[in-house]
mmCIF file of C-alpha atoms in Angstrom:
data_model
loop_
_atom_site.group_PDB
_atom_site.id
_atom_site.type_symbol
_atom_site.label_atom_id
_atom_site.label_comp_id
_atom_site.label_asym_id
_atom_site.label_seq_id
_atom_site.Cartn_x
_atom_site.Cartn_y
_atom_site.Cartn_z
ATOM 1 C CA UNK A 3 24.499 0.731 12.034
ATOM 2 C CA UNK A 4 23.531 2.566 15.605
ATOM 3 C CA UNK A 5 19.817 2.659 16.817
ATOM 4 C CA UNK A 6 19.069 5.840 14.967
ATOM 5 C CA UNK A 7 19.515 4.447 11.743
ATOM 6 C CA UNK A 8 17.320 1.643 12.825
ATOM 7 C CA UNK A 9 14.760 3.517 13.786
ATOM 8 C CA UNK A 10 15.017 5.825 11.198
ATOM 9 C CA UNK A 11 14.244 2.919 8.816
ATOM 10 C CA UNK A 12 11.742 1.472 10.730
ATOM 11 C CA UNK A 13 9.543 4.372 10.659
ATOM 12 C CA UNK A 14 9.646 5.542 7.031
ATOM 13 C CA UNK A 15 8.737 1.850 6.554
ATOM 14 C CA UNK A 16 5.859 1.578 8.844
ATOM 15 C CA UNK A 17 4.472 4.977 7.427
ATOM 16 C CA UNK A 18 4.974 3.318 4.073
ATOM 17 C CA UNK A 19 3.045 0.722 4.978
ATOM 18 C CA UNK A 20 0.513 2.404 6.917
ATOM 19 C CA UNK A 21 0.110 4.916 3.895
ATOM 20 C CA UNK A 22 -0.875 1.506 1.703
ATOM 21 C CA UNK A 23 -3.959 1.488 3.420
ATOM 22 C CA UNK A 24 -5.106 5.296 3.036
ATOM 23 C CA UNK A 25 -4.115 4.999 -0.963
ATOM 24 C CA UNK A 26 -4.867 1.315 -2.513
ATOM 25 C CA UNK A 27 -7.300 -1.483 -0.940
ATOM 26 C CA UNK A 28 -4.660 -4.131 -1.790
ATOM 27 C CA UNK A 29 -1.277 -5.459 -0.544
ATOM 28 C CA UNK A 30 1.538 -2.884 -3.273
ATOM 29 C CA UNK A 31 5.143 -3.112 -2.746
ATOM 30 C CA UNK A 32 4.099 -0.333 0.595
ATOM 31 C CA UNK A 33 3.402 -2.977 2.228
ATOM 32 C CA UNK A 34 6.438 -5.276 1.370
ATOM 33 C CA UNK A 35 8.493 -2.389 2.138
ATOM 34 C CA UNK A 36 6.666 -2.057 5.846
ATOM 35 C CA UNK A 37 7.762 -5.581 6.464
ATOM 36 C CA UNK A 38 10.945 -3.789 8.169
ATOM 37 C CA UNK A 39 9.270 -2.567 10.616
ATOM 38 C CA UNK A 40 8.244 -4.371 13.073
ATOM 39 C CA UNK A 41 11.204 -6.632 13.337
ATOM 40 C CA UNK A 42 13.250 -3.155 14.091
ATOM 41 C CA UNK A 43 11.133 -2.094 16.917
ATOM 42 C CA UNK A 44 11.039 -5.558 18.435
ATOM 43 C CA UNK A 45 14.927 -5.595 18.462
ATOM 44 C CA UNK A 46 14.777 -2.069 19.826
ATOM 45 C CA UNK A 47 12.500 -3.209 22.484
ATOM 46 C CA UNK A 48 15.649 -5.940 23.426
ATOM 47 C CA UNK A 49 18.047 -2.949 23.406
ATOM 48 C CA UNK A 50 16.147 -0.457 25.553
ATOM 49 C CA UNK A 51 15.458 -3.223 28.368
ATOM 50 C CA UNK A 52 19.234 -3.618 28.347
ATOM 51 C CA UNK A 53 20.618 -0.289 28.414
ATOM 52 C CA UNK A 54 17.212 1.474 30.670
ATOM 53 C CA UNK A 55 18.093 2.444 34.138
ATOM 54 C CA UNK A 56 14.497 2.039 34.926
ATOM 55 C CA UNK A 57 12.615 -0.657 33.582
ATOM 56 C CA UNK A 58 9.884 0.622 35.682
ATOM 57 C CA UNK A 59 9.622 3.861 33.687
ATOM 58 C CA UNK A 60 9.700 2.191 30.271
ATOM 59 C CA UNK A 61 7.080 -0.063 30.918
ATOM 60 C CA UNK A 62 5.029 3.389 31.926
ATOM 61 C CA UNK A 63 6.148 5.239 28.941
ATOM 62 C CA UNK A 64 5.125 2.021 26.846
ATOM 63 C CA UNK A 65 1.558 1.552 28.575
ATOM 64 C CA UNK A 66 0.686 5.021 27.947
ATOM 65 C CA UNK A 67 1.896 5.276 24.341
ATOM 66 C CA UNK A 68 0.023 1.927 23.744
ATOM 67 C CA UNK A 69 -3.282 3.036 25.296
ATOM 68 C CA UNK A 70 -2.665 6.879 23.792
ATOM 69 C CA UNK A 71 -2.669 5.137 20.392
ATOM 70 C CA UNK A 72 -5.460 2.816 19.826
ATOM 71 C CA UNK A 73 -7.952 5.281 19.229
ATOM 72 C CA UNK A 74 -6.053 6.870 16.292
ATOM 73 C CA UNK A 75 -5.123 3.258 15.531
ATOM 74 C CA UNK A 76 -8.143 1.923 15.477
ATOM 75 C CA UNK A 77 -9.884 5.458 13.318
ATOM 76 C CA UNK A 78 -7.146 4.394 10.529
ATOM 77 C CA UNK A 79 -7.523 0.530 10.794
ATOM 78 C CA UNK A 80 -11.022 -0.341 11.742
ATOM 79 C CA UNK A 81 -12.928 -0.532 8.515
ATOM 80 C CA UNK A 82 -10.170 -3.172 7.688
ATOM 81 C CA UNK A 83 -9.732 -5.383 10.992
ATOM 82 C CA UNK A 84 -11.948 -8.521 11.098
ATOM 83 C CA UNK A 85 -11.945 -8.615 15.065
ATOM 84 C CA UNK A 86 -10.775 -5.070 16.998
ATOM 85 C CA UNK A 87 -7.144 -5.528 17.226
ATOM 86 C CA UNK A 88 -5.068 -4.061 20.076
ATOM 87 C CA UNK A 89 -2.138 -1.666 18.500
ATOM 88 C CA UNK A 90 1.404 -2.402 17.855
ATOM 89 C CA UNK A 91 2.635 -1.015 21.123
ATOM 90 C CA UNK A 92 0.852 -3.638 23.085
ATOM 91 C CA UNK A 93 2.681 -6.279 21.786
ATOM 92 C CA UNK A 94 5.761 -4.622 21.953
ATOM 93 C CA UNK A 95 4.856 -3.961 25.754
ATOM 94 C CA UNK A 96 4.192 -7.267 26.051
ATOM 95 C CA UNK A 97 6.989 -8.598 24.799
ATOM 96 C CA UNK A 98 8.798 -6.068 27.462
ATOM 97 C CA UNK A 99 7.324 -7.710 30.124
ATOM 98 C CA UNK A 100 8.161 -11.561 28.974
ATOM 99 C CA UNK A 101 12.193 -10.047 28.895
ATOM 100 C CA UNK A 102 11.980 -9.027 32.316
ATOM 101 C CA UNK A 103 10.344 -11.805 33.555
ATOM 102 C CA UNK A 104 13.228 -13.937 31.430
ATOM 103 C CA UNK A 105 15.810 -11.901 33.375
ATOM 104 C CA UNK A 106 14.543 -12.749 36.228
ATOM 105 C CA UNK A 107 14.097 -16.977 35.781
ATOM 106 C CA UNK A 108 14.163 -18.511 32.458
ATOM 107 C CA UNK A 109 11.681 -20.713 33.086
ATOM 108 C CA UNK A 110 9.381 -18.229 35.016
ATOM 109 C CA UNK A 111 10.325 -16.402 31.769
ATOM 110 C CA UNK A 112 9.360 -19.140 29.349
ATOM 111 C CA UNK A 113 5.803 -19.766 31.465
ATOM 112 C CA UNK A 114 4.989 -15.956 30.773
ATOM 113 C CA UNK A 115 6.430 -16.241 27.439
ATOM 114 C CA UNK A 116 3.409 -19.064 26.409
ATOM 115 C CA UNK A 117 0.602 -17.125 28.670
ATOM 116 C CA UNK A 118 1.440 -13.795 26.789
ATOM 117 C CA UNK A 119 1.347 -15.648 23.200
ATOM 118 C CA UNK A 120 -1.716 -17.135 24.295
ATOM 119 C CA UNK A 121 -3.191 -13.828 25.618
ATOM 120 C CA UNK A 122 -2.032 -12.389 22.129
ATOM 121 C CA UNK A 123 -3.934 -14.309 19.813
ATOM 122 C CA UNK A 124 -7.102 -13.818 22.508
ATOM 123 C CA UNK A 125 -7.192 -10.646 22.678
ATOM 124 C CA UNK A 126 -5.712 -10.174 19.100
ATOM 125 C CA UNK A 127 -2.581 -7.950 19.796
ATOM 126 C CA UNK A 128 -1.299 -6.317 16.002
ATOM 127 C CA UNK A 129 1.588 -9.093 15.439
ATOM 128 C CA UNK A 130 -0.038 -11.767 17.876
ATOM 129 C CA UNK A 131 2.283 -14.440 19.310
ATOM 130 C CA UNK A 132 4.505 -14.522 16.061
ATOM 131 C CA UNK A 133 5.232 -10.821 17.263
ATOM 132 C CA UNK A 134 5.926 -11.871 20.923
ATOM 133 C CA UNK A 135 8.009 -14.741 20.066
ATOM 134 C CA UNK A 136 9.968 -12.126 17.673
ATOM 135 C CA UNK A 137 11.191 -10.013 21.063
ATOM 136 C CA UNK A 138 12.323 -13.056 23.030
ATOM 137 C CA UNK A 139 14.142 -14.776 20.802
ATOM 138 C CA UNK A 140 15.990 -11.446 19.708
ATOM 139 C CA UNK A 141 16.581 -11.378 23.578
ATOM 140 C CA UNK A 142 17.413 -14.509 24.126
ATOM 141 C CA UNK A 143 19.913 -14.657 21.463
ATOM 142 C CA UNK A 144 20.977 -11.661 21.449
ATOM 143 C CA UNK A 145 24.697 -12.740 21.713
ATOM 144 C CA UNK A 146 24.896 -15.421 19.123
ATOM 145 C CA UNK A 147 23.623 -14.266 15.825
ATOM 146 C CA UNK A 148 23.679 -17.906 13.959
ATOM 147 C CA UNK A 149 21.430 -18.918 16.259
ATOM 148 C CA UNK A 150 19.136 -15.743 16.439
ATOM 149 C CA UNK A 151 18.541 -15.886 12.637
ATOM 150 C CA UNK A 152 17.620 -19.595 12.785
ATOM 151 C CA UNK A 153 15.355 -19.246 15.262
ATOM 152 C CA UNK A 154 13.834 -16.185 14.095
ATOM 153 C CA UNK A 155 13.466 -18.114 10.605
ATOM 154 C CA UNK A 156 11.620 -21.185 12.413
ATOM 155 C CA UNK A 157 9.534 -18.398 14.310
ATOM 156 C CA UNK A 158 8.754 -16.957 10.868
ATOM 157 C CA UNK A 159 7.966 -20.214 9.287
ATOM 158 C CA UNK A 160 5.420 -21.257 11.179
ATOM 159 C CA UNK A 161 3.988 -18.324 11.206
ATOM 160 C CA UNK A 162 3.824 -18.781 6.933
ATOM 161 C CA UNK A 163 2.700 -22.501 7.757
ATOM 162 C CA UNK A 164 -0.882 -20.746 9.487
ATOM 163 C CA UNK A 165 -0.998 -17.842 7.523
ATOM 164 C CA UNK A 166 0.260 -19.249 3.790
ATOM 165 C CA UNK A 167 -0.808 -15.590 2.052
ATOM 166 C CA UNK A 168 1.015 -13.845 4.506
ATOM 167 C CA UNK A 169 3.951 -10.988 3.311
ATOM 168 C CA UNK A 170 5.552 -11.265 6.710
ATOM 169 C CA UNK A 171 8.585 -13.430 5.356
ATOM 170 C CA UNK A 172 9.721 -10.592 3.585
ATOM 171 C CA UNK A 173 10.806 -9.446 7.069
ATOM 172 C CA UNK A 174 13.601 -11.435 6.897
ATOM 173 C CA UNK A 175 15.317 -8.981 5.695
ATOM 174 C CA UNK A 176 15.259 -6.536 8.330
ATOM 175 C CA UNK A 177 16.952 -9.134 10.538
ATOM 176 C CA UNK A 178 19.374 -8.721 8.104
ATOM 177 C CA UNK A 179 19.728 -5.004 8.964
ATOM 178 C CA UNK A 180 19.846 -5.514 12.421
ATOM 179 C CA UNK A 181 23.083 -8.133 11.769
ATOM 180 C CA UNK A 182 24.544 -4.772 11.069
ATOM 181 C CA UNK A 183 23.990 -3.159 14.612
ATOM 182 C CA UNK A 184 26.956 -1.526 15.977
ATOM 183 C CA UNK A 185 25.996 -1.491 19.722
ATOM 184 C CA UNK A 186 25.910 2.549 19.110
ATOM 185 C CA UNK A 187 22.746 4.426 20.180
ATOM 186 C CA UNK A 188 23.303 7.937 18.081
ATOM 187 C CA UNK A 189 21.407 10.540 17.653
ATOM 188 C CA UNK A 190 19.429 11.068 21.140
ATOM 189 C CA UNK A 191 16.102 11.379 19.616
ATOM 190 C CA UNK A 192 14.727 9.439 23.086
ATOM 191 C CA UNK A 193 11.160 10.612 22.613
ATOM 192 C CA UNK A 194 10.707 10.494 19.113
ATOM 193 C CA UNK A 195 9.023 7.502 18.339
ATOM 194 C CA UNK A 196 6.904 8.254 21.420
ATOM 195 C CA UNK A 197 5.568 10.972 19.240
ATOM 196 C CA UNK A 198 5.763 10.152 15.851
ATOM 197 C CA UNK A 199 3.614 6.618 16.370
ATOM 198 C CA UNK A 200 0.212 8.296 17.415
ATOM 199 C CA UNK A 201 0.630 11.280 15.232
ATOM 200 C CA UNK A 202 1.419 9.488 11.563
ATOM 201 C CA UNK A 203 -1.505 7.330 12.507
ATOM 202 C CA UNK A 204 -4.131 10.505 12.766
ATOM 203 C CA UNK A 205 -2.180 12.349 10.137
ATOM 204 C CA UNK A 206 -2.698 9.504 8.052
ATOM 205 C CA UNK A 207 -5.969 9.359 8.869
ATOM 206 C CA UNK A 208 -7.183 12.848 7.877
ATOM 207 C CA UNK A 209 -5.500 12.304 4.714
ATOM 208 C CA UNK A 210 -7.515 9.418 4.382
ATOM 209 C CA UNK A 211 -10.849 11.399 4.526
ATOM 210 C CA UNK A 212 -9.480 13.009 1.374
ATOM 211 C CA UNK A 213 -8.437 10.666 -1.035
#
């Protein structure tokens, strides 16, 4: 399965998700659907930092899209956030940032690793430190796929443990998709998600005025 695919999935599940919100006031099987998601992205986050010639760059490209989208995030979300949450992209940007401080030293990497989760649940990044954790251990073992499912279910246990009503086991099984990963990037639809992220967001929230 080549990173198209992936993302591919990963979107119509996100907008799935995301459409939960503009139709019914309650978790519907949307939502179990968008569990895919996130899991997809944070893997694709592992496989762009491996394969970018600049780093640099996708940080920028990252930032922008992060800070481009929290006002159409926040226009679709905020009646039903507790505390202002930062988007998705943060954490995904944040997670960026622990890889290349990993590559760098692991154990600068695993200090920035535990200030980021930390800065997570603070700040309240979409995902918090069970998102964070999500990238690095996909990066970490990247190579060895026994481990990266065991750790990735330990990282989703305790994540149940705190949060015991919680649908986010059900992204177990998009780990399971990404077991199918061919290496393969596809399509070269580079920009794409760039786009689609802030746009389904305000589409979604025009609908919204609607229904």
């Amino acid at each position: 399965m080549s990173s198209f695919v992936l993302k591919i999935i990963a979107m119509v599940a996100m907008t799935m998700d995301h459409l939960n919100y503009v139709i019914y006031d309650h978790i519907t099987w949307l939502n179990y659907i968008g569990r895919l998601a996130f899991p997809i992205f944070a893997w694709q986050i592992v496989v762009g930092f491996e394969k970018t010639r600049d780093v640099k760059k996708y940080i920028f490209r990252l930032f922008v899209l992060a800070i481009i989208s929290q006002p159409f995030f926040y226009l679709l979300f905020g009646e039903f956030m507790s505390v202002f949450t930062l988007n998705t992209i943060f954490t995904l940007l944040f997670g960026l940032l622990c890889l290349c401080a990993l590559k760098k030293s692991e154990f600068l990497g695993l200090l920035v690793t535990l200030a980021t989760c930390m800065l997570s649940e603070y700040v309240h990044f979409d995902y918090g430190s069970f998102g964070i954790l999500m990238i690095v251990i996909f990066y970490l073992f990247r190579n060895n796929k026994g481990l990266m499912v065991l750790f990735q279910l330990a990282n989703l246990g305790v994540y149940q443990f705190f949060h015991p009503n919680s649908i986010e086991m059900y992204s177990f099984v998009a780990i399971l998709l990404i077991l199918l990963y061919n290496g393969k990037r596809g399509y070269n639809v580079k920009y794409l998600f760039y786009v689609f992220y802030p746009l389904h967001l305000l589409i979604l929230y025009i609908l919204s005025i609607y229904i």
